[in-house]
CSV table of N, CA and C in Angstrom, one decimal:
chain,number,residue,atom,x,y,z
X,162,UNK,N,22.5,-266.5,43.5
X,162,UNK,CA,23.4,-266.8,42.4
X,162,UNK,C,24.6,-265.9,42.4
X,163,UNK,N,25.6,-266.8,42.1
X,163,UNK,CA,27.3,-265.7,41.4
X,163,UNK,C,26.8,-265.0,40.8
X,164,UNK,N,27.8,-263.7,40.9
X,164,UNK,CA,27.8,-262.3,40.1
X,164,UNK,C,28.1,-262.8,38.8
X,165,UNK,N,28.1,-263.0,37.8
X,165,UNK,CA,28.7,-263.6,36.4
X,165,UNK,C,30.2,-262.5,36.2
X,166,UNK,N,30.7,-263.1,36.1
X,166,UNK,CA,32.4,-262.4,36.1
X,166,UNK,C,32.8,-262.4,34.5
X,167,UNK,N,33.7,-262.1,34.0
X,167,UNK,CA,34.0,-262.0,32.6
X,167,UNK,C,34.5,-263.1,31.8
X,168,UNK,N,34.8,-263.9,32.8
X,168,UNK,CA,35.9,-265.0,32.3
X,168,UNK,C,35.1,-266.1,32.4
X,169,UNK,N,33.7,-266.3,33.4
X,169,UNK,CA,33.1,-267.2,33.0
X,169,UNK,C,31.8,-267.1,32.5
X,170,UNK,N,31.9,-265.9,31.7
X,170,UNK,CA,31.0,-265.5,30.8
X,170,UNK,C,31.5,-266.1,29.0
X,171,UNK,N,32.8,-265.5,29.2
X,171,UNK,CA,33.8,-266.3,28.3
X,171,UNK,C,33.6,-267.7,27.5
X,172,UNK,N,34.0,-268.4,29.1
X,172,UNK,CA,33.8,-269.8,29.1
X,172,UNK,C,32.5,-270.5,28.6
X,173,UNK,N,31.6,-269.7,29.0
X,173,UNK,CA,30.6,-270.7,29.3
X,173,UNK,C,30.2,-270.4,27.7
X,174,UNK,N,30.1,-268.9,26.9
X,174,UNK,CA,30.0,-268.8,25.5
X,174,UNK,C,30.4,-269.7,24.7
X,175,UNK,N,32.1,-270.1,24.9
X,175,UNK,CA,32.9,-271.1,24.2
X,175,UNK,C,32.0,-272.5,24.3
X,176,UNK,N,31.8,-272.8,25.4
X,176,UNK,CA,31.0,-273.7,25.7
X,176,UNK,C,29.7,-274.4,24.5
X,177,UNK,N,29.1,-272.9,24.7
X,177,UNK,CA,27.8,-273.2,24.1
X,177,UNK,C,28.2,-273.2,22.5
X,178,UNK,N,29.2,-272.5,22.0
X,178,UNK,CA,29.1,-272.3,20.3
X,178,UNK,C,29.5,-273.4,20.2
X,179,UNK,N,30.6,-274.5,20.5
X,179,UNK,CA,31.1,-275.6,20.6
X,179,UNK,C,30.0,-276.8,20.9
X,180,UNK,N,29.3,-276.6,21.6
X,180,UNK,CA,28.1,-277.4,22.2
X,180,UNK,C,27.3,-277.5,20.5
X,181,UNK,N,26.7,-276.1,19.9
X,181,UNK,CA,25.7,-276.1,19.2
X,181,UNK,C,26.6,-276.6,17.7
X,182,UNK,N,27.4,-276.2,17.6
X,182,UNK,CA,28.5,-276.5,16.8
X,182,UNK,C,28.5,-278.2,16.1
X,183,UNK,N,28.1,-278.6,17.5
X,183,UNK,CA,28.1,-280.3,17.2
X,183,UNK,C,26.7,-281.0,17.2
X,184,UNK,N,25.4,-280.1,17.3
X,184,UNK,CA,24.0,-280.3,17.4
X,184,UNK,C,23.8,-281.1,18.7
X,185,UNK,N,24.1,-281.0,19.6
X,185,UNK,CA,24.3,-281.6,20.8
X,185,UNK,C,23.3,-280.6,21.7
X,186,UNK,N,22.6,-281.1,22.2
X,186,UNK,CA,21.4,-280.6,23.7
X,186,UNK,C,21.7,-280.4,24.9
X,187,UNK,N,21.9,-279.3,25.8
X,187,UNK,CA,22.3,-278.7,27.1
X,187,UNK,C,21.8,-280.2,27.9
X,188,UNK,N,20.7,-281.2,27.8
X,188,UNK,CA,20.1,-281.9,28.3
X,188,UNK,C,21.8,-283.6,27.9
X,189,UNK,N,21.8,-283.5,26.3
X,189,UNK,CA,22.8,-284.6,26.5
X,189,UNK,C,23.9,-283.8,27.2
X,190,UNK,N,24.8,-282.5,27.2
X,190,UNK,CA,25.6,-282.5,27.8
X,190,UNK,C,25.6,-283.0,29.4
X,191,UNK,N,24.6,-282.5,29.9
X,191,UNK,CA,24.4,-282.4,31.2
X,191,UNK,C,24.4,-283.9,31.7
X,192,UNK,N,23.9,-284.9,31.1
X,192,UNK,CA,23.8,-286.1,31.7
X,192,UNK,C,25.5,-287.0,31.0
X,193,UNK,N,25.7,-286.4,30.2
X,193,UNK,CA,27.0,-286.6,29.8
X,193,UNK,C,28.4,-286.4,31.1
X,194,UNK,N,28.4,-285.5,31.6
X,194,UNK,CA,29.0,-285.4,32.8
X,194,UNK,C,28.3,-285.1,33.6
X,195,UNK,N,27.1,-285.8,34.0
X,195,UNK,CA,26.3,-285.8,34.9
X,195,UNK,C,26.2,-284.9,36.6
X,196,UNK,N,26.3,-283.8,35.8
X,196,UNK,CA,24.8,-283.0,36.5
X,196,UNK,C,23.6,-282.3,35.6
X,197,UNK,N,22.7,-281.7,36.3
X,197,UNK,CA,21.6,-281.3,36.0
X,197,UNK,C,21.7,-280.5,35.0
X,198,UNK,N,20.3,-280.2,34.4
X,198,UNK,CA,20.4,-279.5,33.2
X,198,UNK,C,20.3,-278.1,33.7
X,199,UNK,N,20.1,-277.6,34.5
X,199,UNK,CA,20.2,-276.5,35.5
X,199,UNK,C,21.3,-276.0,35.7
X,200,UNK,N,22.4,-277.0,36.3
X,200,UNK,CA,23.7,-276.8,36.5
X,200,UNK,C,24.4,-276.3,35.3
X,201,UNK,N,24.4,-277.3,34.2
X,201,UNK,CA,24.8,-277.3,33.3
X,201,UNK,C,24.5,-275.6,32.2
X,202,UNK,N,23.2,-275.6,32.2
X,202,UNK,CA,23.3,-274.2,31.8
X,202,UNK,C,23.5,-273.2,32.4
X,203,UNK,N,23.9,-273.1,33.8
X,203,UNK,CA,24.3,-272.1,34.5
X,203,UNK,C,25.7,-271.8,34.2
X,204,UNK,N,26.3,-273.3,33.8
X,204,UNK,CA,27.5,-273.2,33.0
X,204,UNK,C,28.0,-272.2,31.3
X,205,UNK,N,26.9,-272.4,31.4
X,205,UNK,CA,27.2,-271.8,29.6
X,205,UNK,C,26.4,-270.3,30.1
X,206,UNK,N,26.1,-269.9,30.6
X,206,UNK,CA,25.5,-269.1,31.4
X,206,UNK,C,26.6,-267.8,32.1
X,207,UNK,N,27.3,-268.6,32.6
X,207,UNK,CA,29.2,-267.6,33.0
X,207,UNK,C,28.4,-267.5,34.5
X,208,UNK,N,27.1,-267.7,35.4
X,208,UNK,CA,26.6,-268.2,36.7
X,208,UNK,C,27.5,-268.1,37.5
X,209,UNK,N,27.9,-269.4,37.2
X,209,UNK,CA,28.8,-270.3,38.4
X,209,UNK,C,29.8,-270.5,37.4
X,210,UNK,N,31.1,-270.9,38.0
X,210,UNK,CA,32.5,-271.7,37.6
X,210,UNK,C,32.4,-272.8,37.7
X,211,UNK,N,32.9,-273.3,36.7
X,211,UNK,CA,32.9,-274.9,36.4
X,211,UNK,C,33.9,-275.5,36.8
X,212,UNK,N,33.6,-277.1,37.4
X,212,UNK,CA,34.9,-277.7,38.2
X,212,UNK,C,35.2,-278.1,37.1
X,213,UNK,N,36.6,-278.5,37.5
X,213,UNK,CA,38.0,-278.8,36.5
X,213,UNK,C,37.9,-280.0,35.8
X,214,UNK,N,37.0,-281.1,36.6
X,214,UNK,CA,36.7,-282.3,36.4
X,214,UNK,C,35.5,-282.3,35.1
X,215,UNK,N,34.5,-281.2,35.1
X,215,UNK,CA,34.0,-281.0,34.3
X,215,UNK,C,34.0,-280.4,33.0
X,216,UNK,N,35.2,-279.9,33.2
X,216,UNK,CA,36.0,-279.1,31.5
X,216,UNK,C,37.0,-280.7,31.4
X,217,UNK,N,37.2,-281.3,31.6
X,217,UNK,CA,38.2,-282.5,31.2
X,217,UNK,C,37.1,-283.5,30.3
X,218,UNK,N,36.0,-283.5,31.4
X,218,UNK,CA,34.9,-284.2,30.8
X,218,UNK,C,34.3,-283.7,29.5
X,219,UNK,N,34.1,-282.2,29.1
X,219,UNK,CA,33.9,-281.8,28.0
X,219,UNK,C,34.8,-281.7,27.0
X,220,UNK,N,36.0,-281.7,27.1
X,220,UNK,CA,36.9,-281.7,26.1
X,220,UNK,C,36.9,-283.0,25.4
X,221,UNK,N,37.0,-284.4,26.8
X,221,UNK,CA,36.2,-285.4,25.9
X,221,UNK,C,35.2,-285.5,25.2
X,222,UNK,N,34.4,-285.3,25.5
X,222,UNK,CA,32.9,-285.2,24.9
X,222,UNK,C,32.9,-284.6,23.5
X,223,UNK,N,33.3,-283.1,23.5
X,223,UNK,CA,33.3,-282.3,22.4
X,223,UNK,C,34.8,-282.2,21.6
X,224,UNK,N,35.5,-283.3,21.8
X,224,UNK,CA,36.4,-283.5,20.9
X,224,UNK,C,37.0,-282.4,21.1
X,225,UNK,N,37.8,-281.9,22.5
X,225,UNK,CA,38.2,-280.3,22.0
X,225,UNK,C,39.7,-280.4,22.7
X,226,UNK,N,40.7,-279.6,22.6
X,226,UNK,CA,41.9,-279.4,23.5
X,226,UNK,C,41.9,-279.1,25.0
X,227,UNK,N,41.4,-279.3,26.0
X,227,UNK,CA,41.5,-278.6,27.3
X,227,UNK,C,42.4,-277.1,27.0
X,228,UNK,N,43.4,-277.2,26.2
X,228,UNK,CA,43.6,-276.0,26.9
X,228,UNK,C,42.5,-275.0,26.1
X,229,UNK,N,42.1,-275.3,25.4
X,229,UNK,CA,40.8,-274.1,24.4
X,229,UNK,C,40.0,-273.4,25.7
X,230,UNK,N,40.1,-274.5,26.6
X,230,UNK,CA,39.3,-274.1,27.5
X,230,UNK,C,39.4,-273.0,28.6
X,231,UNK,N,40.5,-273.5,28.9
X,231,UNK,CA,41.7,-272.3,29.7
X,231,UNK,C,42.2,-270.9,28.6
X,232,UNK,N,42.5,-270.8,27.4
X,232,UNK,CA,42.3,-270.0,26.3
X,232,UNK,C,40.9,-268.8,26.8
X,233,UNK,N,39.8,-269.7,26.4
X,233,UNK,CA,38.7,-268.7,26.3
X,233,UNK,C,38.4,-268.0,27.8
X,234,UNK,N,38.6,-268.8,29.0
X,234,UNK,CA,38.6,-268.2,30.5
X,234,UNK,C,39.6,-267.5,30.5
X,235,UNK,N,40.4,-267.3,30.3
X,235,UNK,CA,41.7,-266.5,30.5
X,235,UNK,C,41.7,-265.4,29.2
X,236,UNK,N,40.7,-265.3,28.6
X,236,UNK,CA,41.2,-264.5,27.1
X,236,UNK,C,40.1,-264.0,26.7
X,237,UNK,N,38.9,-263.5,28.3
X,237,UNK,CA,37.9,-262.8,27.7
X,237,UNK,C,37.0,-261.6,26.6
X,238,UNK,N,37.9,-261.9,26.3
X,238,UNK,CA,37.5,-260.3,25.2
X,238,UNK,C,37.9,-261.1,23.5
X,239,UNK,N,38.1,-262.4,23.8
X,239,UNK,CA,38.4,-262.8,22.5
X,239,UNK,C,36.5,-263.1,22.3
């Protein structure tokens, strides 16, 4: 597994308060932009880096601005 870096530790936090925020299940997200629920929490996790295709997909999903997303990866310490 990736070293977890700061910025996708960031990410993947925003992730999850936004995720729980809307009572939504690592399990619906995951099949919502369909990968695994493994993958998916490795995402909220700061693991691995998330493809770009899959923060587009969650901003749909969670009603959010893409750039919130780029914000919280880029603005670790917020």
């Amino acid at each position: 597994m990736n070293e977890r870096k700061p910025n996708n530790l960031s990410l993947g936090k925003f992730i999850q308060k936004e995720r729980l925020a809307r009572q939504m299940t690592t399990t619906e997200i995951a099949q919502a932009i369909s990968v695994s629920e493994r993958v998916y929490s490795h995402y909220e996790e700061g693991s691995v880096s998330i493809y770009i295709e899959h923060l587009v997909a969650l901003s749909s999903i969670l009603k959010i601005d893409l750039q919130l997303f780029f914000d919280a990866y880029l603005n670790p310490e917020k």
